[in-house]
Coordinates of C-alpha atoms and ligand atoms in Angstrom, one line a residue:
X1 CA -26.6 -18.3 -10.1
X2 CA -22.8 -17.2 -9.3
X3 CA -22.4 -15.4 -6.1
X4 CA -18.9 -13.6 -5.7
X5 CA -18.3 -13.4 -1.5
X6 CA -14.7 -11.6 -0.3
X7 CA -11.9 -13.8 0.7
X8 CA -9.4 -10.7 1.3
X9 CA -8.7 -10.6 5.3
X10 CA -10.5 -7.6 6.5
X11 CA -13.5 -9.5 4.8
X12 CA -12.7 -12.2 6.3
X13 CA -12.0 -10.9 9.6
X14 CA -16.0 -9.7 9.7
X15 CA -17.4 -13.0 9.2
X16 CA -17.1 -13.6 5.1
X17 CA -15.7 -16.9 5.6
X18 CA -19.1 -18.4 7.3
X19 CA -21.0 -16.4 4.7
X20 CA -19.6 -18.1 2.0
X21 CA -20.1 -21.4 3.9
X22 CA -24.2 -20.2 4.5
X23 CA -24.9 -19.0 0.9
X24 CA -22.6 -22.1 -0.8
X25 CA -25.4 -24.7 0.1
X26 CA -27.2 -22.8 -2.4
X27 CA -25.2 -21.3 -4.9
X28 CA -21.6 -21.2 -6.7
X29 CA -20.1 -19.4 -4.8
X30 CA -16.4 -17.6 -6.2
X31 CA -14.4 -15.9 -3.5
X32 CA -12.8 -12.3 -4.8
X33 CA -10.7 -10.0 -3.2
X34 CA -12.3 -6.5 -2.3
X35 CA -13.7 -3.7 -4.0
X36 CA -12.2 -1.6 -0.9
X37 CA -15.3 -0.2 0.5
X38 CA -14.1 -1.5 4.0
X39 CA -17.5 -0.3 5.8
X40 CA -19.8 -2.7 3.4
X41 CA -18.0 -5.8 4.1
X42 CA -18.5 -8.7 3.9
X43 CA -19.8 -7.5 0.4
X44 CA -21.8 -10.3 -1.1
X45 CA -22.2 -9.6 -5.3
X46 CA -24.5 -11.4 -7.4
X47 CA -24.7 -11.3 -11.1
X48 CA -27.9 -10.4 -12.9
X49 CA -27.9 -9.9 -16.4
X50 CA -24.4 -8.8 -16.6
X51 CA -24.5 -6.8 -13.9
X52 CA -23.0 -7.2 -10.4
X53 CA -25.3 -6.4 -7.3
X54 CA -24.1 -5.8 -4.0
X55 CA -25.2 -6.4 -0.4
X56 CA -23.5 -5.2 2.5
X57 CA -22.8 -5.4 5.0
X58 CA -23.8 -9.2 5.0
X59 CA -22.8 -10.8 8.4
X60 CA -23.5 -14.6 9.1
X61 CA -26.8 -13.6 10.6
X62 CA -28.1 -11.9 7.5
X63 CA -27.0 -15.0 5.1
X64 CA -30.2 -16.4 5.3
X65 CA -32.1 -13.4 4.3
X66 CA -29.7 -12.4 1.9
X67 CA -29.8 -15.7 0.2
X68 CA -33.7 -15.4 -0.2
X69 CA -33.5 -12.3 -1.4
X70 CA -31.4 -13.3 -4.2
X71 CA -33.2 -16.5 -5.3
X72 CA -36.3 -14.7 -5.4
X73 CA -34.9 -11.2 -6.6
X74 CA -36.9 -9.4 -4.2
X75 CA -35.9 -6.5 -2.4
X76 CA -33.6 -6.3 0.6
X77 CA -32.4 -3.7 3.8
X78 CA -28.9 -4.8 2.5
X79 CA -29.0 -4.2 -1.2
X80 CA -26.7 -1.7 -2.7
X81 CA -27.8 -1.6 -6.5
X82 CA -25.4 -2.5 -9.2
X83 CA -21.4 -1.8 -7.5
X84 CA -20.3 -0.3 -10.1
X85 CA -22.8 2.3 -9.9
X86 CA -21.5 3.4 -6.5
X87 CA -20.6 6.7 -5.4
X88 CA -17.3 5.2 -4.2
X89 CA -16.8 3.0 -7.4
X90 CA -17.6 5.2 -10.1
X91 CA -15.3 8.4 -8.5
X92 CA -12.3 5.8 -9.0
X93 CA -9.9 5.5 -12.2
X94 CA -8.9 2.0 -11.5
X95 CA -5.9 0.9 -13.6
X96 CA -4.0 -0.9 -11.1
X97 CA -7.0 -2.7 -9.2
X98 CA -9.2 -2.8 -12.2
X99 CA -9.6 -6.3 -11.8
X100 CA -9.3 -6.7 -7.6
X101 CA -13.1 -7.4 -6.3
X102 CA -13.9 -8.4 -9.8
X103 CA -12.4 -11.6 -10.7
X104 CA -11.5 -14.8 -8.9
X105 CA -8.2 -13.8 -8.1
X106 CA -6.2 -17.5 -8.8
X107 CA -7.9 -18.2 -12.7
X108 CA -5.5 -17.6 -15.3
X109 CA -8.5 -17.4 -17.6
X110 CA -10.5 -15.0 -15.7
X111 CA -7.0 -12.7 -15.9
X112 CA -6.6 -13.0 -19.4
X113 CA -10.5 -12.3 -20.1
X114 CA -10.3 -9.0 -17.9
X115 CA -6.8 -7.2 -19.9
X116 CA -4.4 -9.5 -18.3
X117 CA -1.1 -10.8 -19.8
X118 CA -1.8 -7.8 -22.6
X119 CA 1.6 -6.4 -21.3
X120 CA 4.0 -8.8 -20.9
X121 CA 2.9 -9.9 -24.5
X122 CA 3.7 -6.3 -25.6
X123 CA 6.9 -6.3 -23.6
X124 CA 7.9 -10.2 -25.1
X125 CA 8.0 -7.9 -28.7
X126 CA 9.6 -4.8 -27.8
X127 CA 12.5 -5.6 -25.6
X128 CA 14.6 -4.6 -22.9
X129 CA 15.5 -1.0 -24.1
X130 CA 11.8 -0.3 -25.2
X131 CA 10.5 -1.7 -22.0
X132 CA 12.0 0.1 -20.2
X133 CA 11.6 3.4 -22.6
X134 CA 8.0 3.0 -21.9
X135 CA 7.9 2.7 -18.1
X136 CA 10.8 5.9 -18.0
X137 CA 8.0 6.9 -20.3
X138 CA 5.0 6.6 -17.6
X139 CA 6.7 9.1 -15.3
X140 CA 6.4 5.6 -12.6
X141 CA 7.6 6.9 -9.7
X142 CA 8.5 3.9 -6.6
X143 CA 4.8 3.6 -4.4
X144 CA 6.4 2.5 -1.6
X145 CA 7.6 5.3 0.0
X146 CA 10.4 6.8 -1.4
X147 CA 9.0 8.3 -4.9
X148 CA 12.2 7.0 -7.0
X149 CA 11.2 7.2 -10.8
X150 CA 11.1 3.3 -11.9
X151 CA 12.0 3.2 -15.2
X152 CA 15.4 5.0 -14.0
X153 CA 16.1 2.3 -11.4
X154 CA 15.4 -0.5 -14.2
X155 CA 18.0 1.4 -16.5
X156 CA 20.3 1.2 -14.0
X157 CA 20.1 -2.2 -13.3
X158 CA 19.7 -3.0 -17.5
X159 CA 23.1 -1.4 -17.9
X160 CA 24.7 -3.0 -14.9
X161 CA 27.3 -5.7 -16.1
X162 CA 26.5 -9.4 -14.5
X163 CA 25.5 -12.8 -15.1
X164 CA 22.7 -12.7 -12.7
X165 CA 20.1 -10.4 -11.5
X166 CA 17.3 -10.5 -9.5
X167 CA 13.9 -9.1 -9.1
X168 CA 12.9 -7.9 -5.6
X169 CA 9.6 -6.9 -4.7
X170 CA 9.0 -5.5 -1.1
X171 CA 5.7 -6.6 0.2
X172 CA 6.7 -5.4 3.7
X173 CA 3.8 -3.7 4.2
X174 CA 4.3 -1.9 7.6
X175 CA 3.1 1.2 8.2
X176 CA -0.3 1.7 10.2
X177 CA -3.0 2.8 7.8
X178 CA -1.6 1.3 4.7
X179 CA -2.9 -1.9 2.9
X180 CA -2.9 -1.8 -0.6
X181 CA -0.4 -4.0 -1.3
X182 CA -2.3 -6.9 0.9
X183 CA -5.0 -6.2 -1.0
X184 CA -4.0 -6.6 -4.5
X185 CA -2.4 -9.4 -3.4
X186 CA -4.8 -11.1 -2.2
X187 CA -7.5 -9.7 -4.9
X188 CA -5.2 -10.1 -8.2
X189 CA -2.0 -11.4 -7.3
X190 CA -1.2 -12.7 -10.7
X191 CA -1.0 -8.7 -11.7
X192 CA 2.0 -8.6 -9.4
X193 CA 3.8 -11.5 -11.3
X194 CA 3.0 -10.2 -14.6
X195 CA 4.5 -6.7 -13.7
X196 CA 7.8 -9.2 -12.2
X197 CA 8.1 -11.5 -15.4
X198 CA 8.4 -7.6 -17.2
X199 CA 10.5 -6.3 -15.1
X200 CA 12.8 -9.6 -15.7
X201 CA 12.6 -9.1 -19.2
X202 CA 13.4 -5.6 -19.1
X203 CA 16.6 -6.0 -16.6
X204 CA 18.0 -9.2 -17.8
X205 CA 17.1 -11.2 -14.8
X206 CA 15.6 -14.5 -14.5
X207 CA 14.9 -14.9 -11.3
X208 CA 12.4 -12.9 -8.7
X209 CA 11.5 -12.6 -4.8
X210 CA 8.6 -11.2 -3.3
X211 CA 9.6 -10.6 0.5
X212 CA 6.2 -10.5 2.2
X213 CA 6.0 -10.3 6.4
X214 CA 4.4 -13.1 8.2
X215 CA 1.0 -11.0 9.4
X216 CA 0.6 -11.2 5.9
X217 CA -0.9 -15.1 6.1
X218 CA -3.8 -14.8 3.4
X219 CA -1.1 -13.0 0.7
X220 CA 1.2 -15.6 0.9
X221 CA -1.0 -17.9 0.6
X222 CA -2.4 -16.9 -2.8
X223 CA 0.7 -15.4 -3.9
X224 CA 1.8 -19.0 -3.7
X225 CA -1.0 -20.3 -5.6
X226 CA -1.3 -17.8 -8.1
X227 CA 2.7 -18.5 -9.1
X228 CA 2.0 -22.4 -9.2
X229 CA -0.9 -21.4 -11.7
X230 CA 1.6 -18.9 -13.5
X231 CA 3.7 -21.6 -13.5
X232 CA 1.3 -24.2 -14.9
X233 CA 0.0 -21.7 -17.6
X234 CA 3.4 -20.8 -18.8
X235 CA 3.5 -17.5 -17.4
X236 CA 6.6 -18.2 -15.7
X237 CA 9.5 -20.8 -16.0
X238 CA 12.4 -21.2 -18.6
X239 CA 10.1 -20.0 -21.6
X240 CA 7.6 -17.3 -20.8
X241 CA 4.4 -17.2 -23.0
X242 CA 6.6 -19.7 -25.4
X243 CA 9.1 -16.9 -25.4
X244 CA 13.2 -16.9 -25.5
X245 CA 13.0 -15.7 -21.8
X246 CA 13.1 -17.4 -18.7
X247 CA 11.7 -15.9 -15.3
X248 CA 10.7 -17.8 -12.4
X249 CA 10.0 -16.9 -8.9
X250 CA 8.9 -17.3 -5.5
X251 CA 7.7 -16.1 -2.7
X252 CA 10.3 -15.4 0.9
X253 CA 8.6 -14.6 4.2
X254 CA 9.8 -11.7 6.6
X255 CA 9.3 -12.1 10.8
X256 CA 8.0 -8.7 10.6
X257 CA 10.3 -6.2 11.4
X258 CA 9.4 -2.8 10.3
X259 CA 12.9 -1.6 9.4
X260 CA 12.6 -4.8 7.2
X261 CA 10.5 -2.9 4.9
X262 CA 13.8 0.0 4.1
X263 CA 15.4 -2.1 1.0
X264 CA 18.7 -3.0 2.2
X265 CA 17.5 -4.3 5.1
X266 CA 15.2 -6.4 3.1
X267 CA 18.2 -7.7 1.0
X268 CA 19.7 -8.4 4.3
X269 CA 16.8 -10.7 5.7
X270 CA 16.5 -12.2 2.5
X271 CA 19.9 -13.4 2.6
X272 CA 19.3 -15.0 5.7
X273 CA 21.1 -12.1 7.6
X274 CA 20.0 -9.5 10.3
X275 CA 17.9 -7.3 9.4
X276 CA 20.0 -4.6 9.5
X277 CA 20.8 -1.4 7.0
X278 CA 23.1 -1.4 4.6
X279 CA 25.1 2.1 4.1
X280 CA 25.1 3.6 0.4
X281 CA 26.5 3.4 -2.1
X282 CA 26.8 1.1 -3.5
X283 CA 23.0 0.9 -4.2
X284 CA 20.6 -2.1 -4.7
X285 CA 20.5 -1.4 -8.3
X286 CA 24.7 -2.2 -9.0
X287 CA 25.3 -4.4 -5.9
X288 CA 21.6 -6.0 -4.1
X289 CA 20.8 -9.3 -3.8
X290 CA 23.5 -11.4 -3.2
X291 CA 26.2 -8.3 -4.2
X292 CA 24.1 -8.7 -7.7
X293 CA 22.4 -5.9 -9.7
X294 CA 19.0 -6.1 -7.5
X295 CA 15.7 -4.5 -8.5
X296 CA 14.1 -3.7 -5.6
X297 CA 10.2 -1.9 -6.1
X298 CA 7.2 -2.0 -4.0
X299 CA 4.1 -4.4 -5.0
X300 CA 2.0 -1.4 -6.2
X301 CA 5.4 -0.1 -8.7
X302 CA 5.3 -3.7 -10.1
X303 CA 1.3 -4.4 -10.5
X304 CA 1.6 -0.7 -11.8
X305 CA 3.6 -2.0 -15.1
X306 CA 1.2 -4.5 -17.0
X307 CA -1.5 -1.4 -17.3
X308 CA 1.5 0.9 -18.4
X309 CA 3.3 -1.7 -21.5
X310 CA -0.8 -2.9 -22.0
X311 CA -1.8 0.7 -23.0
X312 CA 1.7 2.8 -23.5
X313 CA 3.4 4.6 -21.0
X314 CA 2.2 8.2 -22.3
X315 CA -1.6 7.1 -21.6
X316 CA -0.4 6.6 -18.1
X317 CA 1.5 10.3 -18.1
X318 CA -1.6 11.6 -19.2
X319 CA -3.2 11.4 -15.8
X320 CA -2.1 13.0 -12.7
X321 CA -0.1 16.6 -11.8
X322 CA 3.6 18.0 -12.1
X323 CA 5.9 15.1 -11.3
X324 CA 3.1 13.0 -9.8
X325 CA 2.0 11.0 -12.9
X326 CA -0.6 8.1 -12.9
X327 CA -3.0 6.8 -10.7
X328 CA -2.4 6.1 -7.1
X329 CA -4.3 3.8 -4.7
X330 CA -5.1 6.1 -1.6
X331 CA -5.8 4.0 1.5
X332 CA -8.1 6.1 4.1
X333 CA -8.1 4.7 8.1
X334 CA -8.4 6.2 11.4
X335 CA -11.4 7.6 12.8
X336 CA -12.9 7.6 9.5
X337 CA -16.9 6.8 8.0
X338 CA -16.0 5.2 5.1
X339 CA -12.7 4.6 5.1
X340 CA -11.1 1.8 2.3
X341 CA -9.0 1.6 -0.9
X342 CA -9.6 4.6 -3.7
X343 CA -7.3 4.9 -6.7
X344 CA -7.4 7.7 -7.9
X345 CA -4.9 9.9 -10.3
X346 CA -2.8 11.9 -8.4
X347 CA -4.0 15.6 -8.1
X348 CA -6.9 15.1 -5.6
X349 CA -6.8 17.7 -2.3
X350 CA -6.7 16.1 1.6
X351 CA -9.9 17.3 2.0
X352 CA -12.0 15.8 -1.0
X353 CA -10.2 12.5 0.1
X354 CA -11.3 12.7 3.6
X355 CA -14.4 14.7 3.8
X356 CA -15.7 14.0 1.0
X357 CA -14.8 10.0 -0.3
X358 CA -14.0 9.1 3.4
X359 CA -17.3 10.5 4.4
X360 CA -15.6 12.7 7.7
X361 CA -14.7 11.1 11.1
X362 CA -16.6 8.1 12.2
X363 CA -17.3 9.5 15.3
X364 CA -19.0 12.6 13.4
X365 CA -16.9 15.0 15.6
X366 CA -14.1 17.9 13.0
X367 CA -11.5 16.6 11.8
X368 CA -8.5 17.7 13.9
X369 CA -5.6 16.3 11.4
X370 CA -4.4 13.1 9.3
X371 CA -1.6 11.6 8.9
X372 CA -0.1 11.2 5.5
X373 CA 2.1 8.4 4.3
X374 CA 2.6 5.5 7.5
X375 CA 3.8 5.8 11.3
X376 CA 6.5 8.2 10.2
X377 CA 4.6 10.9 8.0
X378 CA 3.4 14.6 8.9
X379 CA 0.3 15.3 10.8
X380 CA -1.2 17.8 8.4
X381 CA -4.0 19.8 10.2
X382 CA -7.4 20.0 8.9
X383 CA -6.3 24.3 7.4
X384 CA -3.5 22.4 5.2
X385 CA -6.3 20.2 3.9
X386 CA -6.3 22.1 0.4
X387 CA -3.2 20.8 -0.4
X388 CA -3.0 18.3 -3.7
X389 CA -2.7 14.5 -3.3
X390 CA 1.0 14.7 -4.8
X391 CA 4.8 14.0 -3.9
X392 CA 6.1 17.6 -4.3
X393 CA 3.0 19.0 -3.3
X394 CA 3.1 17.1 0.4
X395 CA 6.2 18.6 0.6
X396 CA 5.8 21.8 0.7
X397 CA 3.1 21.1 3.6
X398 CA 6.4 19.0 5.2
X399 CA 4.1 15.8 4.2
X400 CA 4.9 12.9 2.9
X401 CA 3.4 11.0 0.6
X402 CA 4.9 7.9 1.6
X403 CA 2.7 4.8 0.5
X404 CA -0.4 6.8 0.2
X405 CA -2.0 5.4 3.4
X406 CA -3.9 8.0 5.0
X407 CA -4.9 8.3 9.2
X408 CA -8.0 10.4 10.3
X409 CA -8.2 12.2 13.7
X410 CA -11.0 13.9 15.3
X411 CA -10.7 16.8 17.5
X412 CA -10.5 15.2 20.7
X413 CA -7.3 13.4 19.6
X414 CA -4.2 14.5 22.2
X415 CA -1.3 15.2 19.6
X416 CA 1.3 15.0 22.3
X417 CA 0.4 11.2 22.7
X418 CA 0.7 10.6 19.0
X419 CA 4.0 12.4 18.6
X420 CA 4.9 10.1 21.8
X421 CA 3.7 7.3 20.0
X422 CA 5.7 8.2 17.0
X423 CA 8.9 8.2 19.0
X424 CA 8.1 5.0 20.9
X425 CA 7.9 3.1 17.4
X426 CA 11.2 4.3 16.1
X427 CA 12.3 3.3 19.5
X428 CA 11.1 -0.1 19.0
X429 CA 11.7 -0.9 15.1
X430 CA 15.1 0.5 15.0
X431 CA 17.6 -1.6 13.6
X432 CA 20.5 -0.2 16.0
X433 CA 22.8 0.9 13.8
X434 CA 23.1 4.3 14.3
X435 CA 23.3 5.9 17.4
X436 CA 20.7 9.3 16.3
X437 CA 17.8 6.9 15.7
X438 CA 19.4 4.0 18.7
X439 CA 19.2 6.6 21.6
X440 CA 17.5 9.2 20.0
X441 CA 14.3 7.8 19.8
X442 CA 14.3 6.8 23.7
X443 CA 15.6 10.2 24.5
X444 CA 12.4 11.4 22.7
X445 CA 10.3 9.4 24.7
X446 CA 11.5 10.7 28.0
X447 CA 11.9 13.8 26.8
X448 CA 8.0 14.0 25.8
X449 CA 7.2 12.4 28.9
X450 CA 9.0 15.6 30.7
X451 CA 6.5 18.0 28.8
X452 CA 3.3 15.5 29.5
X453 CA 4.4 16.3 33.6
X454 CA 4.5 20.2 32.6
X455 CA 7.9 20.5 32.0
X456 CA 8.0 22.5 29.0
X457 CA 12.3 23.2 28.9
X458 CA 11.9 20.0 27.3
X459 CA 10.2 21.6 24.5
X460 CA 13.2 23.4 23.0
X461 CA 15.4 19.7 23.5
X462 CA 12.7 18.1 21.9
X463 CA 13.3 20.0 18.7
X464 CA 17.1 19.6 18.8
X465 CA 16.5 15.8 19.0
X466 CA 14.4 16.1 16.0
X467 CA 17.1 18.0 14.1
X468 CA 19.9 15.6 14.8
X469 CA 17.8 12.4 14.4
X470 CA 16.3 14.0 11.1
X471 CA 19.7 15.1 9.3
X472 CA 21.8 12.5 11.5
X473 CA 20.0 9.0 10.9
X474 CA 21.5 6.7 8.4
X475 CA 17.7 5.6 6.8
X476 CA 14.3 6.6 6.8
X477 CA 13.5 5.4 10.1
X478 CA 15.3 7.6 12.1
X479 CA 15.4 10.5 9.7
X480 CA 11.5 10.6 9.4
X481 CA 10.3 9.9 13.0
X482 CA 10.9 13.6 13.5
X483 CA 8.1 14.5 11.1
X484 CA 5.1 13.4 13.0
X485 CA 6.9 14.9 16.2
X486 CA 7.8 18.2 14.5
X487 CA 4.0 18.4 12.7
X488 CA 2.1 17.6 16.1
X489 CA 4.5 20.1 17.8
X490 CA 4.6 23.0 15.3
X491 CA 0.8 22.9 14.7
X492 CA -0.8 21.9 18.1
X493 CA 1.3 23.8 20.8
X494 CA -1.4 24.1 22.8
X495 CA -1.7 20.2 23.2
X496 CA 2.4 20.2 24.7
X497 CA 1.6 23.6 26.8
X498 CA 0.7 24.0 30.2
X499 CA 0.4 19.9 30.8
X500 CA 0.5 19.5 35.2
X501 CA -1.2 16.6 34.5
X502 CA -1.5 13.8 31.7
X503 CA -4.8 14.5 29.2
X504 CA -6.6 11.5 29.0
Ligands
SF4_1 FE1 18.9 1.5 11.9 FE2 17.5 3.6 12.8 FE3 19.9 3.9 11.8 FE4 17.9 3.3 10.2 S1 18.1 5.2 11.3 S2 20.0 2.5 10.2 S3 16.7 1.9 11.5 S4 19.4 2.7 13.6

C-alpha cells in the first residue's frame, strides 16, 4: 500500500520526517511536497482505489494509530476523507501547483504522467517568436513583486544582439508571509526547470541560474537533484528532448540578504559582487548577467510557463480580471486559522481570502488589518477588505500586490509597533546606496520612537520622511517602506495618538 508523507519544510518542521520513519516499517512510503493546508500537517495520504485519503494532523505520536487505521481501513479521529474533496482543495484552480502535494517531486516519470514536459515539447515546435507570442499572449505578468508583463521582458531580451544570454530566476524569497516559491520548489521543482529550458529557447540563451538564499536548505537540495535528473533524462544539456537546443543550468546560493532579492542586486551577488543596486538603465534585459542580455523572473513567472505553451496562452487570459490575468498562488500567514497556499485566479476580494478560505484570526478575535504583498506592502484595514485580489485593484487601496503573500492581524495588534517594525527592516536590509533609504530608515525609527513617548510633532516629520524616502529611494526597498508606515498611520491614528507610555 503507497503512503505519500510531506517532505516540504514546514512539514517537516512538525515532525513529518519521524513520521515517515514510523509508518515506512510498514509501508512504501513516497515523500511529496504539500498540498498547502499548513494547519493539517504533517498530512499523511493513502491511496485507496484511486483515490488519495488524508490524515492530519499526524504527529509522531499518532503514527502508530494512523498506521493501524490504514492497514485495517477502519476509521480514525484524524481522517480527512478523499483530499481532493476538501473545502480548501476543491475552491482552488491549480495550474501552477497542480502537481505539488501530488507527485514525488524528483521522478521524471511521475512529471511526464501528470502534464509535464507537454510545454517545452510545444515550445521545441513553435519557436522563439511563437514562444514568446504565446506567453505576451497569457497576459503573464512578473509574480515576484513588480507585476512586469513577461512575455515583454522575453522580447526584449529575444531581440537583444549577443552571443550569450542567460536565464535568471530569483528564488530570493524574502518577504515575511510569503512561501510559494519554497514550496513549489520543493513540491515540483522540475516545473521550474521546464518553464527555464522554455524560457532559453525562447530568448536564445543556453545557459540558466536559479539564485536561491541559504534559509532555503531543503529547495536547494531538490532543486539540485531534480536538475541531475533533468539532466539524466535529457531535459537539459546540449540537446533538449533530442532537440537542436542546448540549455543547461544550475543552481547559485544567496547569504540572505533581503535587498538580494531586487534584481540587480541579485545579478550583483551572482557575480560574486556586493550585493548592492545597480542604477537603470541600462536594464537586466539589454545588459544583466555578466553585462549580457539577462532574463531575470521570479520562480512562480517561470513554473507559470509550462501550463501556459502546454494549453495556449489565451486559456490562461481566460481566467482572472482587467490586467490581472491567470491564476495566482495566494499565501495566507499571520494570526490566521487556516492559513497555507491557495491559487486561485486573480479576481477574489481580501475578505473571501481571509475570512472565508483562511477561516478568520487564529486567535478568534476581528480582524483588525492584513498586510498585502511582504514586509514592505500596505496594511489594508478590515473596511478595505472588499477590494479584488488584483495588481491595479491593490492600488487604488495604496496596496500592493507584491508576491501575493498575505499577513493577518487581529484587533489587539499595536499598528505603531508594526510601522516601527517596518522601518527597522529597511534600516537593516538596506544596501547603503542611497542616502533616503541609508538614514531615512533610522531617522524613521527614532522618529516613531518620539510618538511611542507621546510626542506627536513627530507625526507630521514622520510623513515628510515617508515622502522623501518614497519618491527619493533609488529601489523598492526604500521607496516602499513608506507604505506600511503610511497605511498604519493613515488608517489607525488612534494607535500613534495620545501615547505617554509604550502599549504593550
Ligand atoms: Fe540600497 Fe535602499 Fe537605496 Fe535600494 S533604496 S538602493 S536598498 S539604499
Amino acid at each position: 500500500m503507497r503512503v505519500w508523507v510531506p517532505l516540504d519544510a514546514a512539514a517537516r518542521a512538525l515532525g513529518a520526517d519521524a513520521v515517515a520513519e514510523a509508518l515506512g516499517r510498514e509501508f512504501t512510503v513516497t515523500r511529496n511536497g504539500t498540498r498547502g493546508m499548513v494547519w493539517l500537517e504533517p498530512l499523511v495520504e493513502v491511496e485507496r482505489d484511486g483515490v488519495r485519503h488524508g490524515y492530519g494532523p499526524v504527529g509522531p505520536e499518532d503514527a502508530a494509530s494512523v498506521a493501524e487505521a490504514i492497514r485495517s481501513g477502519g476509521d480514525h479521529p484524524l481522517a480527512l476523507g478523499p483530499v481532493e474533496e476538501l473545502p480548501w482543495m476543491k475552491a482552488q484552480t491549480r495550474l501552477t501547483f497542480a502537481r505539488v502535494g501530488v507527485i514525488d517531486p524528483l521522478s521524471v516519470e511521475e512529471y511526464q504522467a501528470h502534464g509535464g514536459l507537454e510545454g517545452l515539447r510545444r515550445a521545441i515546435g513553435m519557436g522563439s517568436e511563437h514562444i514568446v507570442a504565446e506567453v505576451v499572449e497569457s497576459g503573464l505578468r512578473g509574480r515576484g513583486g513588480a507585476g512586469f508583463p513577461t512575455g515583454i521582458k522575453w522580447k526584449t531580451v529575444a531581440a537583444a544582439p549577443a552571443e550569450r544570454k542567460y536565464i535568471v530566476c530569483n528564488a530570493d524569497e524574502g518577504d515575511s508571509g510569503s512561501f510559494a516559491d519554497r514550496m513549489l520548489m520543493e513540491g515540483d521543482p522540475l516545473v521550474l526547470i521546464e518553464g527555464m529550458a522554455i524560457a532559453g529557447i525562447a530568448v536564445g540563451a543556453v545557459q540558466g541560474y536559479v539564485y536561491i538564499r541559504s534559509e532555503y536548505p531543503d529547495a536547494i537540495r531538490l532543486m539540485e537533484a531534480a536538475i541531475g535528473k533533468a539532466r539524466q533524462a535529457g531535459i537539459l544539456g546540449q540537446s533538449v528532448l533530442g532537440s537542436a537546443h542546448a540549455y543547461d543550468m544550475e543552481v547559485r546560493v544567496g547569504a540572505g540578504a533581503y535587498v538580494c532579492g531586487e534584481e540587480t542586486s541579485l545579478l550583483n551577488s551572482l557575480e560574486g559582487k556586493r550585493g548592492v543596486v545597480r542604477a537603470k538603465p541600462p536594464i537586466p534585459a539589454l545588459e544583466g548577467f555578466l553585462g549580457r542580455p539577462t532574463v531575470v523572473n521570479n520562480v512562480i513567472s517561470l513554473a507559470s510557463v509550462p501550463w501556459i505553451l502546454a494549453h495556449g496562452g489565451a486559456e490562461y487570459a481566460k481566467l482572472g480580471i482587467g490586467r490581472s490575468k491567470g491564476t495566482i498562488p495566494i499565501q495566507i500567514a499571520g494570526n490566521v486559522r487556516h492559513g497555507g497556499l491557495f491559487e486561485a485566479a486573480f479576481g477574489m476580494s481580501l475578505r473571501q481570502i481571509v475570512e472565508e478560505i483562511g477561516g478568520g484570526t487564529a486567535s478568534g478575535r476581528p480582524v483588525k488589518a492584513a498586510q498585502v504583498g511582504g514586509p514592505l506592502g500596505s496594511y489594508i484595514p478590515h473596511w478595505n477588505f472588499d477590494v479584488p485580489f488584483g495588481y491595479e485593484e491593490l492600488a487604488t487601496k495604496e496596496g500592493l500586490l507584491g508576491h501575493a503573500g498575505i499577513t493577518v492581524f487581529d484587533d489587539s495588534a499595536d499598528m505603531l509597533k508594526l510601522a516601527r517594525f517596518a522601518m527597522e527592516f529597511c534600516a537593516v536590509e538596506s544596501c547603503g546606496k542611497c542616502t533616503p533609504c541609508r538614514i531615512g530608515s533610522v531617522r524613521g525609527v527614532e522618529t516613531i520612537d518620539r510618538i511611542a513617548q507621546g510626542d506627536e510633532t513627530g507625526i507630521p516629520i514622520l510623513t515628510d520622511l515617508c515622502n522623501t524616502m518614497k519618491w527619493g529611494s533609488l529601489c523598492a526597498l526604500g521607496g516602499f517602506a513608506p507604505f506600511p508606515v503610511m497605511s498604519a498611520l493613515t488608517h489607525f491614528p488612534d494607535d500613534f495618538r495620545g501615547r505617554s507610555e509604550p502599549r504593550k
